[in-house]
């Protein structure tokens, strides 16, 4: 052998010897010697304590599924036992030193994450291409304890010591690929003073993956196969099941569901499957669908069902202000974009459900904007049960409260609703929502046929414009303004009733079925108060009514439940039905006291004038009814009548004293020039000739 050959052989042998020595060293090296260095490096980088307290080692083994000669290359299998990641030092300090804001739960030794063991294999040949390929990471009994204090400090936000400024660091030539992350049983605890939450969750593998389509229930009707559209086919399987219990916003909370694998959670391009069924108090929320970029919680696409005893109970859970309602349930699609510049946007699309006995459907959008979030959208109902609206106007009956197990709040001696509006919550959200009900159902045949309204809530001020009812063949249009920023609340109402047909207004009265009469009216008043009773007790404004071609009878009073009216009709007209040519009223409201400037009923036999007042503040009546015969019939009683007492227990009788002088009513009407002119405006030109009130009011107007 030449000298050169000997040198090359020696060098080759030396290289082989060095490689063998290196392999022997790596395979026999006690990796636990590196634990102090690794612990210090990781702790410094994460700026919080980190430690591998158990064994650290590397095993070498061949991968049997590698083809050809690659299957002979041993892979390093790295494992570490008893790993601990602590809380940030400032958070631990806050927990121990801040006596004014102690944590709800004290985590031992300030530990955030504990892990019994971690295993991972690295493909050695991939390192030659500057690629770290880890086919799978195994986690054994991971346990995370998440904490957020009332000042906003939390332990899941990491401030890396050597994190580069965005845009300044050059891209790394190395890449990291992890194919899968699995664990046996994990636990997560959350103590959040901001959300008033104390929650504990347990996550377990399902045993085998569960296809997304099987959970969503969407199948191909023709072939009875799962839907294979793009969204479905790209969604990974459910891998883990979970259970949760504890408190959220101070309310008990429990639930269970399924989620996808850990790898799909870290991949922003893959939708992450989620299924949940959660209960909090009387509220139940069920969702199934996907999350977008779950690591950053960028978006949602879920089929959402929720139900409960009242929609206002949802506010602590979802932060959306909704009104008090009877029991409800609804089902729709929730699509959310959570990383919008102006705030997260939630679309609850094409939902259907019920509130009480009323159906509800539509689409709503909730924008978490500043300074207040906003709710917009459209809703409608095929059928609206009128009593389902009662809680919205403070008219919830005592019986309905008893059915829900609530305490009776309406005083026994009061008729007007005293339930208070919850105006304190109006300022937390703005709203712009339209609602329409095609058909209205109500007990005792109240002739409301439909409803439409536009609700606007802006900086604590509520506006319903218009608030429109179809009623008795006519319509009832109103504009309602309520200012919840003031305590007590201030309100303004403008109301217009047009062409309400008497035969439809009182369908239970047989004699009215052939009536051609109708009712028109206007009302406008302002008020202050936090309930219907309080608003009426402070009202200021005017009320004008005009009734054309009606009827009065004792049977009508009985049907309407007006015992006092029954008495008055008997005293004035006996038992016969008496036709009304015209009835007009012009009433002034001052601090809850309603005083008629003109209140006259023109019948076929007499003209009846009503004077006095109605006090809404005290719920008392003090009215005088003065009849004057038209001369062709002697009235049963020529003396004036009175109605006194409370709304709850009114009393009627005959005034003591001399008989009324003839022409007294006519004298009263002679000073009613201005009210008569105003009431004529309620008669449209198209119906003036056929309206019995036209000549009657013109006659009053002409008197000097």
XYZ file of C-alpha atoms in Angstrom:
704
model
C 0.000 0.000 0.000
C 1.324 3.388 -0.886
C 1.968 6.022 1.623
C -1.032 8.032 0.395
C -3.285 5.014 0.695
C -2.107 4.407 4.219
C -2.872 8.026 5.148
C -6.370 7.862 3.639
C -7.065 4.556 5.361
C -5.950 6.003 8.657
C -8.136 9.059 8.206
C -11.145 6.916 7.248
C -10.626 4.676 10.203
C -10.338 7.670 12.476
C -13.624 9.077 11.133
C -15.377 5.758 11.656
C -13.906 5.545 15.122
C -15.058 9.066 15.920
C -18.559 8.315 14.569
C -18.741 5.147 16.598
C -17.504 6.972 19.668
C -20.068 9.705 19.074
C -22.886 7.193 18.710
C -21.760 5.345 21.815
C -21.472 8.643 23.709
C -24.918 9.827 22.601
C -26.538 6.506 23.367
C -24.893 6.161 26.781
C -24.799 9.824 27.812
C -26.680 10.707 30.984
C -28.962 13.431 29.661
C -30.001 14.375 33.174
C -26.770 16.354 33.353
C -28.323 18.820 30.898
C -31.446 19.446 33.028
C -30.023 22.437 34.962
C -28.943 24.091 31.723
C -32.269 23.369 29.992
C -34.256 24.557 33.022
C -32.295 27.806 33.229
C -32.507 28.489 29.484
C -36.254 27.876 29.268
C -36.974 29.822 32.459
C -34.994 32.798 31.179
C -36.714 32.700 27.781
C -40.245 32.387 29.188
C -39.514 34.702 32.132
C -41.154 32.292 34.550
C -39.991 29.169 36.402
C -39.601 25.972 34.395
C -38.205 22.650 35.580
C -37.833 19.054 34.491
C -38.005 17.467 37.927
C -37.958 13.854 36.763
C -35.832 11.788 34.427
C -34.617 13.151 31.056
C -33.374 10.703 28.479
C -32.998 9.631 24.847
C -33.717 6.167 23.514
C -32.765 5.018 20.021
C -34.893 2.735 17.912
C -35.676 2.031 14.289
C -38.977 3.072 12.729
C -40.502 -0.062 11.201
C -42.724 1.869 8.809
C -39.797 3.630 7.071
C -39.114 2.192 3.563
C -35.822 0.671 2.353
C -32.547 1.562 3.963
C -34.201 4.397 5.895
C -35.793 1.788 8.099
C -32.300 0.879 9.396
C -31.575 4.423 10.604
C -32.289 4.704 14.352
C -34.467 7.584 15.525
C -33.889 9.440 18.780
C -36.882 9.075 21.120
C -36.761 11.895 23.681
C -38.670 11.723 26.946
C -38.898 13.880 30.056
C -40.788 13.232 33.274
C -42.452 15.492 35.846
C -42.354 18.842 34.042
C -43.551 22.034 35.724
C -44.189 25.528 34.322
C -44.799 28.192 36.929
C -46.718 31.455 37.004
C -45.122 34.808 36.159
C -43.370 36.307 39.201
C -45.531 39.443 39.156
C -48.705 37.322 39.182
C -47.445 35.250 42.108
C -46.637 38.494 43.909
C -50.105 39.866 43.211
C -51.639 36.660 44.516
C -49.727 36.681 47.790
C -49.322 40.384 48.536
C -52.516 42.035 47.294
C -54.820 41.840 50.324
C -57.451 44.078 48.707
C -57.904 41.658 45.816
C -57.098 38.122 46.955
C -57.417 35.376 44.344
C -60.466 33.146 44.403
C -58.248 30.056 44.167
C -54.629 29.681 45.361
C -52.606 27.394 43.069
C -49.887 25.534 45.011
C -46.350 26.762 44.434
C -47.542 29.072 41.691
C -47.705 26.248 39.163
C -49.466 26.923 35.863
C -48.832 23.643 34.022
C -47.736 20.229 35.267
C -47.007 17.279 33.011
C -46.264 13.764 34.198
C -44.350 12.834 31.046
C -43.697 13.974 27.479
C -42.454 11.746 24.650
C -41.383 12.698 21.135
C -39.451 11.097 18.257
C -37.393 13.163 15.798
C -36.666 12.111 12.205
C -32.832 12.326 11.984
C -32.527 12.431 8.182
C -34.863 15.442 8.022
C -32.306 17.410 10.025
C -29.991 17.311 7.009
C -32.573 19.469 5.191
C -32.821 21.853 8.167
C -36.239 20.455 9.004
C -37.309 19.311 12.458
C -39.949 16.663 11.828
C -41.766 15.216 14.848
C -44.431 12.699 13.777
C -46.118 12.656 17.174
C -45.853 14.121 20.657
C -47.323 12.164 23.577
C -48.414 14.040 26.699
C -49.197 12.157 29.901
C -51.666 13.690 32.381
C -51.305 17.379 31.451
C -52.790 19.732 34.042
C -53.183 23.481 33.431
C -54.301 26.040 35.998
C -55.268 29.344 34.384
C -55.555 32.500 36.458
C -56.687 36.069 35.789
C -56.946 38.732 38.472
C -59.391 41.612 38.594
C -56.674 43.991 37.330
C -56.391 41.970 34.101
C -53.085 40.234 34.822
C -53.119 36.600 33.693
C -50.779 33.658 33.473
C -51.473 32.565 29.887
C -49.863 35.589 28.222
C -46.159 34.983 27.549
C -43.582 37.758 27.207
C -40.528 36.088 25.685
C -37.195 37.518 26.770
C -35.550 37.329 23.338
C -38.608 37.774 21.128
C -37.543 39.755 18.027
C -39.236 42.949 16.941
C -41.696 42.209 14.134
C -40.125 42.835 10.738
C -36.531 42.997 12.037
C -35.677 39.292 12.437
C -34.597 37.440 9.254
C -36.633 34.345 8.406
C -35.146 31.148 9.819
C -33.841 28.479 7.450
C -35.145 25.843 9.804
C -38.746 24.625 9.889
C -40.648 22.620 12.491
C -43.367 20.120 11.555
C -45.479 18.273 14.122
C -47.891 15.709 12.690
C -49.910 14.968 15.815
C -50.225 15.724 19.525
C -52.015 13.241 21.782
C -52.596 12.903 25.506
C -54.404 10.486 27.778
C -56.324 12.640 30.269
C -55.999 16.359 30.775
C -57.407 18.806 33.289
C -57.849 22.567 33.042
C -58.843 24.857 35.904
C -59.780 28.502 35.438
C -59.975 31.120 38.163
C -61.022 34.404 36.544
C -61.932 37.393 38.698
C -62.943 39.417 35.607
C -65.554 36.865 34.506
C -66.363 35.804 38.081
C -65.535 32.297 36.917
C -64.359 29.227 38.832
C -64.309 26.374 36.307
C -62.792 22.914 36.113
C -62.639 20.904 32.875
C -61.569 17.309 32.220
C -60.554 16.245 28.683
C -60.353 12.572 27.681
C -59.667 10.839 24.348
C -62.790 9.412 22.708
C -61.103 6.079 22.031
C -61.461 6.427 18.273
C -62.009 9.528 16.101
C -65.641 10.515 15.493
C -66.437 11.965 12.029
C -67.636 15.559 12.045
C -70.691 14.788 9.880
C -71.947 12.186 12.343
C -72.125 14.763 15.124
C -73.630 17.564 13.030
C -76.290 15.173 11.716
C -76.140 16.534 8.154
C -76.574 13.636 5.767
C -77.248 13.170 2.090
C -80.972 12.454 1.779
C -80.578 10.499 -1.483
C -77.822 8.140 -0.420
C -78.068 8.544 3.350
C -74.406 9.495 3.480
C -72.736 12.362 5.289
C -72.649 15.613 3.360
C -69.311 15.914 1.582
C -69.229 19.589 0.672
C -65.985 21.478 0.989
C -66.611 22.751 4.518
C -67.539 19.291 5.758
C -64.767 17.365 3.998
C -62.055 19.729 5.263
C -63.145 19.442 8.892
C -61.113 17.018 11.036
C -62.725 14.383 13.221
C -63.643 14.831 16.846
C -60.857 13.329 18.958
C -61.502 14.350 22.570
C -64.494 14.506 24.876
C -64.728 17.038 27.705
C -66.745 17.893 30.790
C -66.867 21.148 32.712
C -68.416 22.370 35.952
C -68.137 25.315 38.290
C -69.397 28.888 38.231
C -69.494 31.565 35.531
C -70.563 35.134 36.284
C -71.419 33.855 39.726
C -73.939 31.332 38.335
C -73.565 27.527 38.465
C -72.383 26.125 35.136
C -71.955 22.591 33.846
C -71.551 21.044 30.430
C -69.972 18.480 28.165
C -68.981 18.082 24.527
C -66.347 17.092 22.006
C -63.400 18.810 20.287
C -60.876 18.045 17.581
C -57.244 17.100 17.969
C -54.488 19.326 19.282
C -52.802 19.615 15.898
C -55.906 21.028 14.184
C -56.111 23.561 16.994
C -52.688 24.919 16.063
C -53.315 25.015 12.282
C -55.069 28.254 11.311
C -55.969 26.883 7.874
C -57.949 23.910 9.222
C -61.410 24.378 10.802
C -61.448 23.088 14.368
C -64.514 20.969 15.273
C -66.435 21.842 18.424
C -69.561 20.423 20.046
C -70.909 21.625 23.403
C -73.994 21.363 25.595
C -73.795 23.779 28.523
C -76.268 24.668 31.282
C -76.185 27.689 33.563
C -79.113 28.088 35.923
C -82.254 27.778 33.804
C -80.368 28.502 30.569
C -79.181 25.786 28.185
C -76.846 26.445 25.244
C -75.977 23.780 22.662
C -73.556 24.337 19.762
C -72.001 22.216 17.038
C -69.693 23.440 14.297
C -66.179 24.770 13.804
C -63.742 27.393 15.031
C -61.416 29.278 12.710
C -57.784 29.580 13.841
C -58.666 28.451 17.393
C -55.254 29.375 18.709
C -56.172 33.024 18.119
C -59.962 32.461 18.269
C -60.452 34.219 14.935
C -63.940 33.017 14.014
C -66.924 30.750 14.590
C -69.350 28.853 12.387
C -71.784 27.046 14.685
C -75.310 25.747 14.736
C -76.566 27.320 17.948
C -79.524 26.306 20.096
C -80.408 27.971 23.353
C -83.360 27.906 25.701
C -84.356 29.143 29.142
C -86.968 30.819 31.301
C -86.243 34.379 30.113
C -83.990 35.957 27.484
C -82.654 38.558 29.925
C -80.889 35.718 31.795
C -78.496 35.451 28.831
C -76.828 38.799 29.541
C -74.290 37.495 32.127
C -73.389 34.617 29.778
C -73.092 36.299 26.367
C -73.049 40.028 27.197
C -76.019 40.787 24.911
C -78.836 42.820 26.472
C -82.195 41.171 25.762
C -85.645 41.835 27.254
C -87.420 39.832 29.940
C -89.637 37.222 28.282
C -91.605 34.043 28.988
C -89.744 30.719 28.489
C -88.053 30.505 25.077
C -86.086 28.276 22.735
C -84.385 29.051 19.432
C -82.169 27.388 16.837
C -80.022 29.116 14.201
C -76.585 29.506 12.660
C -73.974 31.634 14.434
C -71.146 33.016 12.276
C -68.590 35.240 13.963
C -65.536 37.222 12.899
C -63.674 37.824 16.136
C -60.662 39.791 14.886
C -62.390 42.755 13.221
C -60.852 46.216 13.667
C -64.086 47.741 14.998
C -64.798 44.804 17.308
C -65.948 41.217 16.963
C -69.040 40.701 14.775
C -71.576 37.927 15.434
C -74.282 36.985 12.912
C -77.137 34.818 14.220
C -78.725 33.858 10.930
C -82.079 32.362 9.955
C -83.015 31.381 13.490
C -86.370 29.912 14.424
C -87.894 29.392 17.823
C -90.597 30.220 20.317
C -91.045 32.783 23.088
C -93.888 31.617 25.270
C -96.533 30.486 22.783
C -95.292 32.852 20.068
C -93.047 31.807 17.199
C -90.006 33.913 16.338
C -87.605 33.938 13.380
C -85.141 36.253 11.696
C -81.477 37.291 11.633
C -79.532 39.439 14.084
C -76.041 40.950 14.069
C -74.161 41.835 17.243
C -71.063 44.044 16.954
C -68.785 44.323 19.995
C -67.931 47.937 19.169
C -66.844 50.807 21.386
C -68.003 52.652 23.408
C -71.004 50.281 23.361
C -71.830 47.127 21.451
C -74.756 47.227 19.016
C -77.504 44.788 18.048
C -79.134 45.116 14.607
C -81.429 42.974 12.510
C -84.939 41.907 11.595
C -87.342 39.551 13.363
C -90.844 38.375 12.614
C -93.578 36.065 13.899
C -96.354 34.230 12.149
C -98.291 34.178 15.429
C -97.760 36.414 18.445
C -99.559 35.642 21.682
C -100.225 39.036 23.175
C -99.602 37.958 26.774
C -96.021 37.076 25.781
C -95.446 40.839 25.431
C -96.678 41.535 28.971
C -93.250 41.500 30.704
C -91.926 44.042 28.166
C -94.480 46.667 29.256
C -94.547 45.807 32.962
C -97.973 44.174 32.679
C -96.991 40.673 33.744
C -99.980 39.180 35.488
C -99.811 37.847 39.031
C -100.941 34.439 37.807
C -98.153 34.228 35.212
C -95.610 35.186 37.874
C -96.989 32.489 40.149
C -96.647 29.967 37.309
C -92.946 30.855 37.091
C -92.552 30.656 40.878
C -92.040 34.418 41.234
C -93.289 36.553 44.073
C -96.472 38.608 43.558
C -95.259 42.188 43.090
C -98.491 43.891 41.971
C -100.249 45.529 44.993
C -103.685 44.064 45.606
C -105.366 47.493 45.619
C -103.762 48.669 42.358
C -105.001 48.155 38.800
C -102.256 49.894 36.799
C -99.070 47.759 36.368
C -96.390 48.659 38.905
C -93.576 46.409 37.604
C -90.523 48.572 36.999
C -88.632 48.889 33.734
C -85.002 47.800 34.053
C -83.500 50.989 32.648
C -80.103 50.519 34.340
C -79.078 48.019 31.659
C -80.210 50.138 28.688
C -76.909 52.006 28.554
C -74.748 48.903 28.053
C -75.802 48.359 24.437
C -77.289 50.120 21.394
C -79.856 48.465 19.143
C -81.613 48.935 15.810
C -84.108 46.114 15.264
C -87.355 45.799 13.314
C -90.071 43.347 14.276
C -93.334 42.301 12.617
C -96.045 39.867 13.714
C -98.505 38.741 11.054
C -101.159 37.506 13.472
C -101.840 38.309 17.118
C -103.671 36.068 19.538
C -105.064 37.240 22.858
C -107.597 36.066 25.358
C -111.090 37.602 25.356
C -110.876 38.367 21.641
C -108.974 41.636 21.759
C -109.137 42.596 18.056
C -105.438 43.062 17.335
C -104.555 41.547 13.980
C -100.863 42.366 13.401
C -97.922 44.319 14.747
C -94.883 46.044 13.309
C -92.309 48.193 15.047
C -88.823 49.631 14.748
C -86.887 49.553 18.014
C -83.894 51.857 18.427
C -81.810 51.963 21.616
C -79.118 54.628 21.633
C -77.077 55.705 24.650
C -79.801 54.567 27.028
C -82.687 56.172 25.120
C -85.368 53.837 23.734
C -87.406 54.793 20.666
C -90.231 52.784 19.115
C -91.065 54.527 15.841
C -93.367 53.369 14.524
C -95.231 51.084 16.910
C -98.089 49.958 14.679
C -100.995 47.605 15.331
C -103.712 46.438 13.007
C -106.808 46.754 15.179
C -110.527 46.120 14.557
C -110.295 46.718 10.830
C -108.365 49.951 11.380
C -104.937 50.793 12.693
C -103.236 52.071 15.811
C -100.006 54.003 15.166
C -97.753 55.265 17.937
C -94.335 56.741 18.593
C -92.847 55.958 22.004
C -89.740 57.606 23.482
C -88.265 56.562 26.839
C -85.101 58.060 28.309
C -83.504 55.503 30.602
C -80.577 57.804 31.454
C -82.777 59.712 33.884
C -84.041 58.420 37.189
C -86.943 58.342 37.215
C -87.263 57.670 33.498
C -88.925 60.239 31.223
C -91.258 59.294 28.391
C -93.240 60.759 25.507
C -96.070 59.057 23.619
C -97.886 60.089 20.434
C -100.756 57.802 19.470
C -103.259 57.849 16.600
C -106.204 55.442 16.199
C -108.049 55.483 12.892
C -111.175 53.715 11.626
C -111.506 51.117 14.350
C -114.706 49.297 13.385
C -117.103 48.779 16.308
C -118.375 45.453 15.008
C -114.774 44.181 15.093
C -113.802 46.093 18.219
C -116.577 44.327 20.164
C -117.151 41.091 18.251
C -118.761 39.393 21.255
C -121.724 41.844 21.165
C -124.393 40.554 18.790
C -126.038 43.942 18.362
C -122.707 45.413 17.211
C -122.273 42.958 14.339
C -124.464 45.050 12.045
C -123.055 48.355 13.251
C -121.401 50.680 10.743
C -119.819 52.795 13.468
C -116.153 53.384 14.041
C -113.740 54.934 16.523
C -111.008 57.533 15.868
C -108.676 59.057 18.411
C -105.450 60.938 19.141
C -103.333 61.018 22.288
C -100.132 62.849 23.095
C -98.526 63.131 26.497
C -95.250 63.215 28.395
C -94.583 61.497 31.713
C -91.957 60.557 34.302
C -91.659 57.218 36.073
C -90.212 53.706 35.999
C -93.471 51.757 35.522
C -96.729 52.067 33.614
C -98.458 53.165 36.822
C -95.823 55.816 37.570
C -95.855 57.142 33.998
C -99.641 57.582 33.991
C -99.499 59.163 37.468
C -97.279 61.993 36.141
C -98.690 62.321 32.624
C -99.268 65.674 30.907
C -100.977 65.997 27.546
C -104.236 65.578 25.670
C -106.584 62.790 24.626
C -109.263 63.093 21.943
C -111.769 60.350 20.999
C -114.636 60.253 18.543
C -117.175 57.378 18.360
C -119.668 57.260 15.508
C -122.877 55.173 15.467
C -122.430 52.911 18.463
C -124.697 51.225 20.973
C -125.216 51.165 24.740
C -126.939 48.376 26.664
C -126.751 46.605 29.996
C -125.677 43.391 28.272
C -122.759 45.251 26.693
C -121.623 46.496 30.087
C -121.853 42.970 31.494
C -119.742 41.557 28.669
C -117.108 44.227 29.264
C -117.148 43.540 33.004
C -118.171 47.128 33.792
C -120.547 46.808 36.726
C -120.683 50.559 37.250
C -121.508 51.048 33.578
C -124.286 48.496 33.924
C -125.765 50.539 36.762
C -125.524 53.816 34.848
C -127.154 52.416 31.714
C -130.005 50.998 33.779
C -130.574 54.359 35.459
C -130.402 56.342 32.221
C -132.107 54.096 29.707
C -133.644 51.131 31.472
C -133.104 47.685 29.947
C -133.366 48.639 26.258
C -130.504 48.991 23.842
C -129.906 52.617 22.953
C -128.129 53.731 19.799
C -125.324 56.257 20.025
C -125.274 58.785 17.232
C -121.969 60.242 18.368
C -119.715 60.221 21.409
C -116.847 62.713 21.664
C -114.205 63.369 24.317
C -111.484 65.970 24.662
C -109.514 65.265 27.841
C -106.656 67.261 29.338
C -103.965 65.508 31.392
C -102.082 67.479 34.054
C -99.813 65.650 36.511
C -101.822 62.492 36.144
C -105.203 64.209 36.546
C -107.491 63.703 33.533
C -110.113 66.441 33.200
C -112.636 66.444 30.320
C -112.907 69.744 28.472
C -115.653 68.076 26.469
C -117.136 64.617 27.019
C -120.553 64.253 25.420
C -122.621 61.275 24.273
C -125.408 61.984 21.769
C -127.977 59.152 21.801
C -131.319 58.781 20.078
C -133.091 59.774 23.319
C -130.759 62.142 25.143
C -127.556 64.087 25.265
C -125.280 63.085 28.140
C -122.489 65.325 29.421
C -119.709 63.930 31.612
C -117.618 66.189 33.825
C -115.228 65.732 36.742
C -111.817 64.050 36.728
C -109.881 60.773 36.794
C -106.757 60.706 38.978
C -104.181 58.197 37.727
C -101.814 59.000 40.602
C -104.307 57.881 43.256
C -106.330 55.629 40.904
C -109.538 57.396 41.892
C -112.632 58.532 39.982
C -114.792 61.612 40.541
C -117.182 61.941 37.594
C -120.584 63.533 37.140
C -123.018 62.278 34.439
C -125.652 64.851 33.452
C -128.413 63.673 31.053
C -130.806 65.878 29.108
C -133.799 64.396 27.287
C -134.430 65.320 23.680
C -138.063 65.780 24.627
C -139.607 62.664 23.087
C -138.801 60.365 25.989
C -138.964 60.818 29.731
C -135.701 59.576 31.213
C -135.842 57.171 34.103
C -133.922 59.699 36.167
C -133.489 63.401 35.522
C -131.036 63.996 38.373
C -127.301 63.807 37.672
C -125.404 60.619 38.489
C -121.932 60.209 39.958
C -119.055 57.738 39.710
C -116.557 57.846 42.556
C -114.133 55.562 44.345
C -111.023 53.714 43.183
C -110.245 51.953 39.896
C -110.340 48.687 41.851
C -113.658 49.395 43.589
C -115.624 52.166 41.830
C -118.969 53.336 43.221
C -121.903 54.880 41.334
C -125.120 56.533 42.493
C -127.598 59.412 42.181
C -126.488 62.853 43.244
C -128.527 64.276 46.072
C -130.180 67.643 45.437
C -132.606 69.305 43.004
C -133.386 67.956 39.561
C -131.246 69.162 36.719
C -132.646 72.215 34.910
C -133.584 71.791 31.247
C -131.001 73.205 28.908
C -128.139 72.788 31.366
C -126.279 70.418 29.036
C -126.850 72.737 26.107
C -125.350 75.556 28.127
C -122.249 73.483 28.751
C -121.919 72.624 25.096
C -122.118 76.284 24.200
C -118.633 76.906 25.633
C -117.044 73.917 23.864
C -116.043 75.749 20.693
C -112.310 74.904 20.707
C -112.629 71.182 21.606
C -115.329 70.736 18.976
C -113.108 72.193 16.270
C -110.232 69.908 17.303
C -112.460 66.830 17.297
C -113.737 67.580 13.791
C -110.170 66.994 12.580
C -110.553 63.297 13.496
C -113.148 62.882 10.718
C -111.582 62.398 7.300
C -113.168 64.252 4.337
C -114.074 60.951 2.650
C -116.314 59.914 5.543
C -117.655 63.276 6.706
C -121.105 62.971 5.047
C -121.840 59.559 6.559
C -120.498 60.336 10.012
C -123.135 61.240 12.613
C -120.549 63.240 14.581
C -120.067 65.779 11.773
C -123.395 67.660 12.201
C -123.261 67.225 15.981
C -119.812 68.847 16.322
C -120.610 71.542 13.779
C -123.678 72.436 15.811
C -121.548 72.712 18.958
C -118.963 74.779 17.086
C -121.593 77.250 15.870
C -122.856 78.040 19.394
C -121.570 81.302 20.818
